[in-house]
Amino acid sequence: MRVLGIETSCDETGVAIYDSKHGLLVDLLHSQVELHKQYGGVVPELASRDHIRKCLPMLDLALKESNTRFEDLDGIAYTEGPGLVGALLVGASIAQSLALALDIPAIGIHHMEGHLLASQLTSKPPEYPFVALLISGGHTQLMACHQPGSYELLGESIDDAAGEAFDKTAKMLGLRYPGGPEIEKLAVKGSADRFTFPRPMTSKPGLDFSFSGLKTFTRNTLAGIEQPSDQDKADIARAFQDAAIDTIKIKCERALVNTRLPSLVIAGGVSANQSLRTSLAQLTIQHNTALFYPELRFCTDNGAMIAFAGILRLSSAKGNNHSIQVRPRWPMTELEKITI
Ligand code: KG4
Ligand code: ZN
């Protein structure tokens, strides 16, 4: 089976082809960072227009680079949601039109399930059941993953997603978009002892997160310093990152203790953060559990995760009427079990 995957949910155009026998054949990515950076964040209309410009040439190149003819494709997977509606519509329209022309299934994929399944794009994938921490620019969720496609929500952010908090904090510090990797770089130069930021929602039981207070704490700390120097900013970046990671670690520990599941899988853009990985590695060693995360290139948005999810969901893909539908909001718990 061979599936083409198209990712256009936000600011990256991803096109990949996955073959169930030969693995990932091609994985092309175009980032819109340069386009959005002057605005300090993603401008949805510009994102849609750029996906339209890039998607078909990338698709053409992906077919050529993988020596794939249209008739070799068994399905076309695309990100159906969650994400920016206009951006999602680009991938959905192309996938549905191509599927109609080729008379093969179009498979709508949940973006966060794609992120989760990216942890399986390795020679040693995690075994079910496990706890998953999904941390991206739009989501922060802890899930009990019982079987492929069967997810139970344990806790989530009640306000900003973790990645969003990194991005907004970075903006306040005058760093470029996307802020997560910038904060990570700057935090290395910062002192761990100068500021202590709160660990929100950790003093009460529960697995929900809140990150908006950390952002406010950053703003107030900055406002208290006259003409902040580079070192001041590095110290703030360090304090913010330490607090965010510590909060995430405390919630992951609770989830592992409560569920008694044997492993923790982290996925989504923020899972690229090295300090977070180190901190969660220590946690899982203490609890005699295993930690899994995707390769760095599969942590942030990519087409490979969508093509791979498409392979897994191809057999249960229902005959569709090729209506172009997207779901800007879509709880992962509504997904159907994957039958392989
Ligand atoms: O998964 P992703 O590419 O897109 C969404 O689905 O949202 O995640 C993007 C988010 C951004 O907020 C970005 O700042 C954050 O992931 N991110 C990081 C790092 N790399 C990306 N956050 C912290 N540390 C990083 N190294
Ligand atoms: Zn994503």
XYZ file of C-alpha atoms and ligand atoms in Angstrom, residues 12 111-112 115 135-138 163-164 166-167 178-181 184 241 268-270 272-274 299-301, ligand 1:
53
model
C 4.148 24.445 6.981
C -3.410 16.538 12.976
C -2.644 15.629 16.606
C 1.872 14.001 15.705
C 2.442 19.599 23.091
C 2.289 21.901 20.106
C 1.491 25.486 19.221
C -2.252 24.815 19.484
C 3.946 26.228 22.393
C 1.767 29.333 22.327
C 6.752 29.882 24.374
C 5.862 31.946 21.280
C 8.520 30.796 16.127
C 9.607 31.475 19.674
C 10.049 27.980 21.114
C 13.471 27.230 19.615
C 15.500 27.308 24.167
C 11.440 27.561 30.352
C 4.250 17.858 18.811
C 6.527 20.862 18.240
C 7.483 21.482 21.881
C 11.741 19.053 20.184
C 12.900 20.921 23.303
C 16.073 19.272 24.609
C 8.337 16.695 16.083
C 7.144 19.807 14.272
C 4.606 19.732 11.431
O 3.559 20.866 16.166
P 3.917 22.189 15.652
O 4.956 22.287 14.566
O 2.668 22.959 15.116
C 1.421 22.881 15.730
O 0.723 21.855 15.524
O 1.129 23.841 16.481
O 4.386 23.044 16.927
C 4.821 24.351 16.807
C 5.105 24.876 18.211
C 5.452 26.346 18.215
O 4.728 26.971 19.254
C 6.946 26.354 18.496
O 7.389 27.519 19.153
C 7.093 25.119 19.367
O 6.225 24.174 18.772
N 8.471 24.595 19.365
C 9.246 24.570 20.468
C 10.504 24.079 20.042
N 10.439 23.807 18.695
C 9.166 24.144 18.306
N 9.009 24.925 21.734
C 10.010 24.789 22.632
N 11.247 24.336 22.299
C 11.536 23.975 21.030
N 12.739 23.536 20.717
